[in-house]
Amino acid sequence: MEPRAGSEGFMDHDGLQSLPPTTTVVVVGAGPSGLMLASNLTRYGIKTTLLDDRPDKTSTGKADGMQPKTIETFKKFRLADDLLRKGVKVYDISFWESTADKPLQRTGRQIHYPDHVGASDPYILLAHQGMVEDVLIKDMEDRGVSVSRSSPFIECSRSAADGKINVVYEDPATKAPRTIEADYLIGCDGAHSKVRPFIPEAKLIGEMTNASWGVLDGVIETDFPDLWSKVAVRTQHAGTILWIPRERNMTRLYVELSSKEGDRMDKSLATPEYVMSRAREAMAPYTLEWKSIEWFGNYVVSQRVANHFADAELQLFIAGDVSPIPWGRGLHRRH
């Protein structure tokens, strides 16, 4: 029989039930990192409270790729079946390039994980972040624990009497501050974490680049021959594009937006229409139209990492995008 944390004191999705006044671990943030952590703690019977400021889980977009070690981890936890059934497996990547003298053409193809790498799952599994969250939420709920939605973290302090952590959050029903007493607090609440400032001297070290990108998830109509492949396109006149096949016949396009090297794109100008026009310019002479768009985002690349991941007492921790590492491994830090 598997250990259960028990549902007593936990709030259901409609907010009718209060959170317990005490717990062992409070996790702030119900993205992939927070959910994976809370799911594992719950499996071991450790009393866990999971706070999230959003009213619901991720429905579209955001991180979408899982590397072989992440897939292997989900398999070990017997959580991979739905993801493997619904996601798209990509085994290789093709490269296209155009110059002032040469039109856009395929220049090569490369296998992601050759035999000598020894990956048991030699592919990247592509599925939007909400599908991953679904799997982890269900795993927790099967053990009697739910995410406390619309419950933003406010602050925390350490009790002088017993060293416990007093975690203050906003009650979703009354909007008044409430306090949970915990042994540990882990912030998994993203790059703009509210937990990180409570770890003395914790800050992000590194740099913000000027590399600006737009991201579009949607159903595409095109005569480009590698539509259903992962593709890296490099052009001299319109930057770089990365094509990624997605679930439900969708395609994700990462489109470089900076007009000149070293320039940062004004984020307010990076609209879906502008991103689509940049993509069409880069893909010429191939046609490129969107039948529908499910999700759009734009961002500036940063290469930063936290200088501290815990306080001196080892009671406050940060994980996931709160302590980001370079090169877009956000969806993989949860294991």
mmCIF file of C-alpha atoms in Angstrom:
data_model
loop_
_atom_site.group_PDB
_atom_site.id
_atom_site.type_symbol
_atom_site.label_atom_id
_atom_site.label_comp_id
_atom_site.label_asym_id
_atom_site.label_seq_id
_atom_site.Cartn_x
_atom_site.Cartn_y
_atom_site.Cartn_z
ATOM 1 C CA MET A 1 0.000 0.000 0.000
ATOM 2 C CA GLU A 2 1.446 3.375 -1.001
ATOM 3 C CA PRO A 3 1.842 6.116 1.626
ATOM 4 C CA ARG A 4 -0.755 8.865 1.564
ATOM 5 C CA ALA A 5 -0.468 12.358 2.943
ATOM 6 C CA GLY A 6 -4.178 12.399 3.689
ATOM 7 C CA SER A 7 -6.677 14.980 2.556
ATOM 8 C CA GLU A 8 -7.623 16.311 5.983
ATOM 9 C CA GLY A 9 -7.093 20.042 6.142
ATOM 10 C CA PHE A 10 -6.340 20.446 2.448
ATOM 11 C CA MET A 11 -8.372 22.729 0.241
ATOM 12 C CA ASP A 12 -10.284 21.407 -2.716
ATOM 13 C CA HIS A 13 -10.464 23.276 -6.025
ATOM 14 C CA ASP A 14 -13.517 25.363 -5.128
ATOM 15 C CA GLY A 15 -11.816 26.780 -2.047
ATOM 16 C CA LEU A 16 -14.361 25.533 0.516
ATOM 17 C CA GLN A 17 -11.810 23.783 2.697
ATOM 18 C CA SER A 18 -9.080 25.532 4.675
ATOM 19 C CA LEU A 19 -5.419 24.653 4.587
ATOM 20 C CA PRO A 20 -3.922 23.068 7.699
ATOM 21 C CA PRO A 21 -2.277 25.359 10.278
ATOM 22 C CA THR A 22 0.841 23.160 10.316
ATOM 23 C CA THR A 23 2.651 21.039 7.752
ATOM 24 C CA THR A 24 6.083 19.588 7.127
ATOM 25 C CA VAL A 25 6.831 21.219 3.769
ATOM 26 C CA VAL A 26 5.312 24.203 1.979
ATOM 27 C CA VAL A 27 6.031 24.330 -1.743
ATOM 28 C CA VAL A 28 5.322 27.644 -3.481
ATOM 29 C CA GLY A 29 4.606 27.341 -7.201
ATOM 30 C CA ALA A 30 2.696 24.611 -9.058
ATOM 31 C CA GLY A 31 4.705 24.554 -12.257
ATOM 32 C CA PRO A 32 6.682 21.452 -13.288
ATOM 33 C CA SER A 33 9.365 21.891 -10.595
ATOM 34 C CA GLY A 34 6.946 22.478 -7.731
ATOM 35 C CA LEU A 35 4.594 19.703 -8.820
ATOM 36 C CA MET A 36 7.390 17.164 -9.264
ATOM 37 C CA LEU A 37 8.736 18.017 -5.811
ATOM 38 C CA ALA A 38 5.318 17.905 -4.133
ATOM 39 C CA SER A 39 4.413 14.675 -5.928
ATOM 40 C CA ASN A 40 7.563 12.972 -4.660
ATOM 41 C CA LEU A 41 7.156 14.246 -1.108
ATOM 42 C CA THR A 42 3.565 13.016 -1.103
ATOM 43 C CA ARG A 43 4.645 9.587 -2.368
ATOM 44 C CA TYR A 44 6.903 9.281 0.679
ATOM 45 C CA GLY A 45 4.097 10.254 3.035
ATOM 46 C CA ILE A 46 5.602 13.646 3.882
ATOM 47 C CA LYS A 47 2.927 16.184 4.762
ATOM 48 C CA THR A 48 3.039 18.776 1.984
ATOM 49 C CA THR A 49 1.124 21.964 1.195
ATOM 50 C CA LEU A 50 1.381 23.343 -2.344
ATOM 51 C CA LEU A 51 0.525 27.028 -2.891
ATOM 52 C CA ASP A 52 0.030 28.614 -6.310
ATOM 53 C CA ASP A 53 -1.078 32.131 -7.172
ATOM 54 C CA ARG A 54 -2.780 31.095 -10.437
ATOM 55 C CA PRO A 55 -6.466 30.132 -10.560
ATOM 56 C CA ASP A 56 -5.732 27.106 -12.763
ATOM 57 C CA LYS A 57 -2.961 25.023 -14.288
ATOM 58 C CA THR A 58 -1.155 25.902 -17.514
ATOM 59 C CA SER A 59 -3.525 25.342 -20.427
ATOM 60 C CA THR A 60 -1.299 26.118 -23.414
ATOM 61 C CA GLY A 61 2.265 26.876 -24.407
ATOM 62 C CA LYS A 62 5.295 27.467 -22.193
ATOM 63 C CA ALA A 63 8.023 24.812 -21.927
ATOM 64 C CA ASP A 64 7.464 21.895 -24.252
ATOM 65 C CA GLY A 65 10.476 19.571 -24.613
ATOM 66 C CA MET A 66 11.627 16.646 -22.472
ATOM 67 C CA GLN A 67 15.086 15.118 -22.795
ATOM 68 C CA PRO A 68 15.757 11.351 -22.386
ATOM 69 C CA LYS A 69 16.695 11.575 -18.684
ATOM 70 C CA THR A 70 13.456 13.403 -17.904
ATOM 71 C CA ILE A 71 11.469 10.768 -19.820
ATOM 72 C CA GLU A 72 13.341 8.052 -17.922
ATOM 73 C CA THR A 73 12.459 9.714 -14.618
ATOM 74 C CA PHE A 74 8.752 9.821 -15.491
ATOM 75 C CA LYS A 75 8.900 6.153 -16.482
ATOM 76 C CA LYS A 76 10.437 5.224 -13.118
ATOM 77 C CA PHE A 77 7.536 6.963 -11.391
ATOM 78 C CA ARG A 78 5.063 5.246 -13.752
ATOM 79 C CA LEU A 79 3.865 8.617 -14.981
ATOM 80 C CA ALA A 80 5.041 8.517 -18.594
ATOM 81 C CA ASP A 81 2.220 6.668 -20.383
ATOM 82 C CA ASP A 82 -0.061 9.654 -21.092
ATOM 83 C CA LEU A 83 2.846 11.837 -22.168
ATOM 84 C CA LEU A 84 4.252 9.190 -24.504
ATOM 85 C CA ARG A 85 0.824 8.612 -26.019
ATOM 86 C CA LYS A 86 -0.049 12.285 -26.588
ATOM 87 C CA GLY A 87 3.358 13.865 -27.202
ATOM 88 C CA VAL A 88 5.489 13.968 -30.347
ATOM 89 C CA LYS A 89 8.805 12.083 -30.477
ATOM 90 C CA VAL A 90 11.586 13.828 -32.381
ATOM 91 C CA TYR A 91 14.669 11.781 -33.204
ATOM 92 C CA ASP A 92 16.654 14.219 -35.337
ATOM 93 C CA ILE A 93 17.020 17.797 -36.502
ATOM 94 C CA SER A 94 17.518 19.157 -40.016
ATOM 95 C CA PHE A 95 19.433 22.317 -40.863
ATOM 96 C CA TRP A 96 18.464 24.893 -43.486
ATOM 97 C CA GLU A 97 20.373 27.999 -44.520
ATOM 98 C CA SER A 98 20.166 30.904 -46.934
ATOM 99 C CA THR A 99 22.716 33.558 -47.848
ATOM 100 C CA ALA A 100 22.784 36.578 -50.118
ATOM 101 C CA ASP A 101 23.945 34.312 -52.945
ATOM 102 C CA LYS A 102 22.066 31.087 -52.175
ATOM 103 C CA PRO A 103 18.337 30.520 -51.636
ATOM 104 C CA LEU A 104 17.033 28.663 -48.597
ATOM 105 C CA GLN A 105 18.104 25.016 -48.765
ATOM 106 C CA ARG A 106 18.671 22.015 -46.519
ATOM 107 C CA THR A 107 22.333 21.702 -45.534
ATOM 108 C CA GLY A 108 22.264 18.659 -43.279
ATOM 109 C CA ARG A 109 20.515 16.418 -40.798
ATOM 110 C CA GLN A 110 21.685 15.172 -37.413
ATOM 111 C CA ILE A 111 20.413 12.499 -35.016
ATOM 112 C CA HIS A 112 19.796 13.919 -31.534
ATOM 113 C CA TYR A 113 21.045 10.892 -29.607
ATOM 114 C CA PRO A 114 23.316 8.502 -31.579
ATOM 115 C CA ASP A 115 23.754 4.914 -30.365
ATOM 116 C CA HIS A 116 27.018 5.704 -28.565
ATOM 117 C CA VAL A 117 25.152 8.106 -26.242
ATOM 118 C CA GLY A 118 23.322 5.124 -24.754
ATOM 119 C CA ALA A 119 19.985 6.869 -24.176
ATOM 120 C CA SER A 120 17.198 4.376 -23.468
ATOM 121 C CA ASP A 121 14.751 6.862 -25.029
ATOM 122 C CA PRO A 122 16.787 8.421 -27.876
ATOM 123 C CA TYR A 123 14.423 11.252 -28.697
ATOM 124 C CA ILE A 124 13.020 14.541 -27.446
ATOM 125 C CA LEU A 125 9.393 14.274 -26.335
ATOM 126 C CA LEU A 126 7.387 17.364 -27.224
ATOM 127 C CA ALA A 127 4.203 18.235 -25.319
ATOM 128 C CA HIS A 128 3.094 21.502 -23.779
ATOM 129 C CA GLN A 129 3.748 22.184 -20.107
ATOM 130 C CA GLY A 130 0.105 21.774 -19.085
ATOM 131 C CA MET A 131 0.197 18.101 -20.110
ATOM 132 C CA VAL A 132 3.122 17.534 -17.744
ATOM 133 C CA GLU A 133 1.332 19.420 -14.975
ATOM 134 C CA ASP A 134 -1.799 17.297 -15.521
ATOM 135 C CA VAL A 135 0.124 14.079 -14.951
ATOM 136 C CA LEU A 136 1.729 15.327 -11.730
ATOM 137 C CA ILE A 137 -1.479 16.878 -10.372
ATOM 138 C CA LYS A 138 -3.357 13.613 -10.881
ATOM 139 C CA ASP A 139 -0.569 11.694 -9.145
ATOM 140 C CA MET A 140 -0.876 13.990 -6.115
ATOM 141 C CA GLU A 141 -4.669 13.915 -6.080
ATOM 142 C CA ASP A 142 -4.610 10.108 -6.148
ATOM 143 C CA ARG A 143 -2.783 10.413 -2.818
ATOM 144 C CA GLY A 144 -5.208 12.944 -1.345
ATOM 145 C CA VAL A 145 -3.326 16.203 -1.966
ATOM 146 C CA SER A 146 -4.515 19.108 -4.137
ATOM 147 C CA VAL A 147 -2.951 22.369 -5.259
ATOM 148 C CA SER A 148 -4.166 25.379 -3.287
ATOM 149 C CA ARG A 149 -5.056 27.726 -6.145
ATOM 150 C CA SER A 150 -5.295 31.542 -6.012
ATOM 151 C CA SER A 151 -3.158 31.419 -2.859
ATOM 152 C CA PRO A 152 -0.155 33.697 -3.436
ATOM 153 C CA PHE A 153 2.813 33.572 -1.066
ATOM 154 C CA ILE A 154 3.256 36.843 0.853
ATOM 155 C CA GLU A 155 6.171 36.413 3.246
ATOM 156 C CA CYS A 156 7.832 34.110 5.749
ATOM 157 C CA SER A 157 9.672 34.342 9.051
ATOM 158 C CA ARG A 158 11.443 31.991 11.436
ATOM 159 C CA SER A 159 9.990 31.446 14.912
ATOM 160 C CA ALA A 160 12.455 32.333 17.658
ATOM 161 C CA ALA A 161 10.831 29.768 19.949
ATOM 162 C CA ASP A 162 11.126 26.569 17.905
ATOM 163 C CA GLY A 163 12.792 27.522 14.624
ATOM 164 C CA LYS A 164 9.720 26.715 12.549
ATOM 165 C CA ILE A 165 8.990 28.680 9.369
ATOM 166 C CA ASN A 166 5.825 30.784 9.453
ATOM 167 C CA VAL A 167 4.585 31.005 5.866
ATOM 168 C CA VAL A 168 2.078 33.781 5.160
ATOM 169 C CA TYR A 169 -0.165 33.476 2.104
ATOM 170 C CA GLU A 170 -3.369 35.081 0.848
ATOM 171 C CA ASP A 171 -6.513 33.093 1.604
ATOM 172 C CA PRO A 172 -8.356 32.512 -1.706
ATOM 173 C CA ALA A 173 -11.804 32.928 -0.144
ATOM 174 C CA THR A 174 -11.336 35.945 2.139
ATOM 175 C CA LYS A 175 -8.234 37.522 0.518
ATOM 176 C CA ALA A 176 -6.902 37.953 4.054
ATOM 177 C CA PRO A 177 -3.398 36.842 5.114
ATOM 178 C CA ARG A 178 -3.181 33.392 6.704
ATOM 179 C CA THR A 179 -0.218 31.578 8.220
ATOM 180 C CA ILE A 180 1.016 27.998 7.950
ATOM 181 C CA GLU A 181 3.731 26.699 10.261
ATOM 182 C CA ALA A 182 6.210 24.466 8.414
ATOM 183 C CA ASP A 183 9.574 22.802 8.872
ATOM 184 C CA TYR A 184 10.662 23.660 5.338
ATOM 185 C CA LEU A 185 9.759 26.132 2.588
ATOM 186 C CA ILE A 186 10.740 25.569 -1.051
ATOM 187 C CA GLY A 187 10.229 28.302 -3.632
ATOM 188 C CA CYS A 188 9.434 26.983 -7.108
ATOM 189 C CA ASP A 189 7.642 30.171 -8.106
ATOM 190 C CA GLY A 190 9.520 31.228 -11.202
ATOM 191 C CA ALA A 191 12.148 33.726 -12.256
ATOM 192 C CA HIS A 192 10.410 36.557 -10.367
ATOM 193 C CA SER A 193 10.224 34.508 -7.179
ATOM 194 C CA LYS A 194 8.779 35.989 -4.011
ATOM 195 C CA VAL A 195 10.518 33.316 -1.926
ATOM 196 C CA ARG A 196 14.089 33.916 -3.104
ATOM 197 C CA PRO A 197 14.476 37.313 -1.332
ATOM 198 C CA PHE A 198 13.968 35.572 2.031
ATOM 199 C CA ILE A 199 17.180 33.566 1.540
ATOM 200 C CA PRO A 200 19.934 35.926 2.750
ATOM 201 C CA GLU A 201 22.150 37.239 -0.073
ATOM 202 C CA ALA A 202 20.520 34.977 -2.667
ATOM 203 C CA LYS A 203 20.558 36.623 -6.071
ATOM 204 C CA LEU A 204 20.949 35.767 -9.729
ATOM 205 C CA ILE A 205 24.491 36.004 -11.057
ATOM 206 C CA GLY A 206 25.132 36.359 -14.777
ATOM 207 C CA GLU A 207 23.851 38.517 -17.572
ATOM 208 C CA MET A 208 20.823 39.393 -19.629
ATOM 209 C CA THR A 209 21.576 39.136 -23.316
ATOM 210 C CA ASN A 210 19.952 41.241 -26.015
ATOM 211 C CA ALA A 211 18.744 38.159 -27.888
ATOM 212 C CA SER A 212 14.991 38.624 -28.378
ATOM 213 C CA TRP A 213 12.703 35.810 -29.521
ATOM 214 C CA GLY A 214 9.040 35.358 -30.335
ATOM 215 C CA VAL A 215 7.260 32.017 -29.917
ATOM 216 C CA LEU A 216 4.136 30.847 -31.741
ATOM 217 C CA ASP A 217 2.194 27.601 -31.240
ATOM 218 C CA GLY A 218 -0.356 26.927 -33.952
ATOM 219 C CA VAL A 219 -1.528 24.970 -36.971
ATOM 220 C CA ILE A 220 0.523 25.952 -40.008
ATOM 221 C CA GLU A 221 -0.185 25.778 -43.727
ATOM 222 C CA THR A 222 3.018 25.729 -45.776
ATOM 223 C CA ASP A 223 4.825 24.158 -48.715
ATOM 224 C CA PHE A 224 8.009 23.833 -46.622
ATOM 225 C CA PRO A 225 8.997 20.144 -46.979
ATOM 226 C CA ASP A 226 10.261 19.594 -43.404
ATOM 227 C CA LEU A 227 7.096 20.756 -41.632
ATOM 228 C CA TRP A 228 6.912 17.625 -39.453
ATOM 229 C CA SER A 229 10.591 17.680 -38.468
ATOM 230 C CA LYS A 230 12.568 19.669 -35.945
ATOM 231 C CA VAL A 231 14.344 22.266 -38.062
ATOM 232 C CA ALA A 232 16.936 24.986 -37.479
ATOM 233 C CA VAL A 233 16.802 27.707 -40.139
ATOM 234 C CA ARG A 234 19.559 30.315 -40.399
ATOM 235 C CA THR A 235 19.322 33.289 -42.743
ATOM 236 C CA GLN A 236 21.536 36.300 -43.303
ATOM 237 C CA HIS A 237 18.670 38.719 -43.871
ATOM 238 C CA ALA A 238 16.042 37.634 -41.314
ATOM 239 C CA GLY A 239 17.781 35.859 -38.461
ATOM 240 C CA THR A 240 17.154 32.365 -37.149
ATOM 241 C CA ILE A 241 14.052 30.203 -36.746
ATOM 242 C CA LEU A 242 13.590 26.926 -34.889
ATOM 243 C CA TRP A 243 10.679 24.680 -35.995
ATOM 244 C CA ILE A 244 9.356 22.131 -33.495
ATOM 245 C CA PRO A 245 6.482 19.706 -34.245
ATOM 246 C CA ARG A 246 3.846 19.591 -31.528
ATOM 247 C CA GLU A 247 0.832 17.582 -30.432
ATOM 248 C CA ARG A 248 -2.490 17.909 -32.310
ATOM 249 C CA ASN A 249 -0.800 18.747 -35.632
ATOM 250 C CA MET A 250 0.590 21.997 -34.272
ATOM 251 C CA THR A 251 4.031 23.475 -34.862
ATOM 252 C CA ARG A 252 6.025 25.734 -32.549
ATOM 253 C CA LEU A 253 8.194 28.409 -34.130
ATOM 254 C CA TYR A 254 10.928 30.231 -32.220
ATOM 255 C CA VAL A 255 11.633 33.359 -34.263
ATOM 256 C CA GLU A 256 14.652 35.611 -33.722
ATOM 257 C CA LEU A 257 13.436 39.202 -33.471
ATOM 258 C CA SER A 258 16.490 41.426 -33.067
ATOM 259 C CA SER A 259 16.918 43.320 -36.320
ATOM 260 C CA LYS A 260 20.637 43.877 -35.755
ATOM 261 C CA GLU A 261 23.149 41.859 -33.779
ATOM 262 C CA GLY A 262 23.433 43.306 -30.288
ATOM 263 C CA ASP A 263 20.079 45.102 -30.425
ATOM 264 C CA ARG A 264 17.229 44.250 -28.086
ATOM 265 C CA MET A 265 13.735 44.207 -29.538
ATOM 266 C CA ASP A 266 11.197 46.487 -27.872
ATOM 267 C CA LYS A 267 8.898 43.902 -26.280
ATOM 268 C CA SER A 268 5.795 45.993 -26.927
ATOM 269 C CA LEU A 269 6.489 45.778 -30.673
ATOM 270 C CA ALA A 270 6.917 41.992 -30.634
ATOM 271 C CA THR A 271 3.294 41.215 -31.495
ATOM 272 C CA PRO A 272 2.094 37.946 -33.064
ATOM 273 C CA GLU A 273 1.697 39.785 -36.376
ATOM 274 C CA TYR A 274 5.294 41.024 -36.266
ATOM 275 C CA VAL A 275 6.619 37.567 -35.367
ATOM 276 C CA MET A 276 4.661 35.996 -38.225
ATOM 277 C CA SER A 277 5.994 38.566 -40.691
ATOM 278 C CA ARG A 278 9.588 37.873 -39.562
ATOM 279 C CA ALA A 279 9.006 34.145 -39.978
ATOM 280 C CA ARG A 280 7.595 34.591 -43.490
ATOM 281 C CA GLU A 281 10.567 36.756 -44.434
ATOM 282 C CA ALA A 282 13.030 34.128 -43.213
ATOM 283 C CA MET A 283 11.231 31.205 -44.883
ATOM 284 C CA ALA A 284 10.919 32.758 -48.368
ATOM 285 C CA PRO A 285 10.486 31.483 -51.045
ATOM 286 C CA TYR A 286 8.330 28.970 -49.118
ATOM 287 C CA THR A 287 4.849 30.115 -48.130
ATOM 288 C CA LEU A 288 3.867 30.232 -44.478
ATOM 289 C CA GLU A 289 0.381 30.864 -43.070
ATOM 290 C CA TRP A 290 -1.321 30.105 -39.749
ATOM 291 C CA LYS A 291 -4.726 28.422 -39.689
ATOM 292 C CA SER A 292 -4.899 29.026 -35.934
ATOM 293 C CA ILE A 293 -2.679 30.230 -33.084
ATOM 294 C CA GLU A 294 -3.005 28.581 -29.670
ATOM 295 C CA TRP A 295 -0.269 30.410 -27.780
ATOM 296 C CA PHE A 296 2.135 33.306 -28.235
ATOM 297 C CA GLY A 297 5.055 34.498 -26.142
ATOM 298 C CA ASN A 298 8.158 36.657 -26.411
ATOM 299 C CA TYR A 299 11.237 36.810 -24.242
ATOM 300 C CA VAL A 300 14.819 37.990 -23.879
ATOM 301 C CA VAL A 301 17.427 35.292 -23.259
ATOM 302 C CA SER A 302 19.194 35.400 -19.889
ATOM 303 C CA GLN A 303 22.200 33.394 -18.738
ATOM 304 C CA ARG A 304 22.037 33.565 -14.955
ATOM 305 C CA VAL A 305 22.221 31.216 -12.011
ATOM 306 C CA ALA A 306 21.481 31.736 -8.305
ATOM 307 C CA ASN A 307 24.498 32.080 -6.046
ATOM 308 C CA HIS A 308 22.637 30.450 -3.115
ATOM 309 C CA PHE A 309 20.012 27.706 -3.245
ATOM 310 C CA ALA A 310 19.284 27.498 0.497
ATOM 311 C CA ASP A 311 19.608 29.430 3.728
ATOM 312 C CA ALA A 312 22.216 28.592 6.365
ATOM 313 C CA GLU A 313 19.685 26.621 8.435
ATOM 314 C CA LEU A 314 18.719 24.486 5.401
ATOM 315 C CA GLN A 315 15.025 25.237 5.841
ATOM 316 C CA LEU A 316 14.455 27.614 2.914
ATOM 317 C CA PHE A 317 15.245 26.398 -0.598
ATOM 318 C CA ILE A 318 14.710 27.473 -4.199
ATOM 319 C CA ALA A 319 14.359 25.290 -7.293
ATOM 320 C CA GLY A 320 13.367 25.464 -10.950
ATOM 321 C CA ASP A 321 13.231 28.862 -12.655
ATOM 322 C CA VAL A 322 13.845 30.567 -9.294
ATOM 323 C CA SER A 323 17.472 29.426 -9.697
ATOM 324 C CA PRO A 324 17.724 29.314 -13.499
ATOM 325 C CA ILE A 325 20.544 27.749 -15.440
ATOM 326 C CA PRO A 326 21.510 28.731 -18.996
ATOM 327 C CA TRP A 327 20.359 27.230 -22.263
ATOM 328 C CA GLY A 328 16.680 26.614 -21.690
ATOM 329 C CA ARG A 329 16.565 23.603 -19.417
ATOM 330 C CA GLY A 330 13.599 24.875 -17.396
ATOM 331 C CA LEU A 331 11.379 21.852 -17.873
ATOM 332 C CA HIS A 332 14.145 19.451 -16.777
ATOM 333 C CA ARG A 333 15.208 20.922 -13.428
ATOM 334 C CA ARG A 334 12.394 19.200 -11.593
ATOM 335 C CA HIS A 335 14.294 15.910 -11.269
#
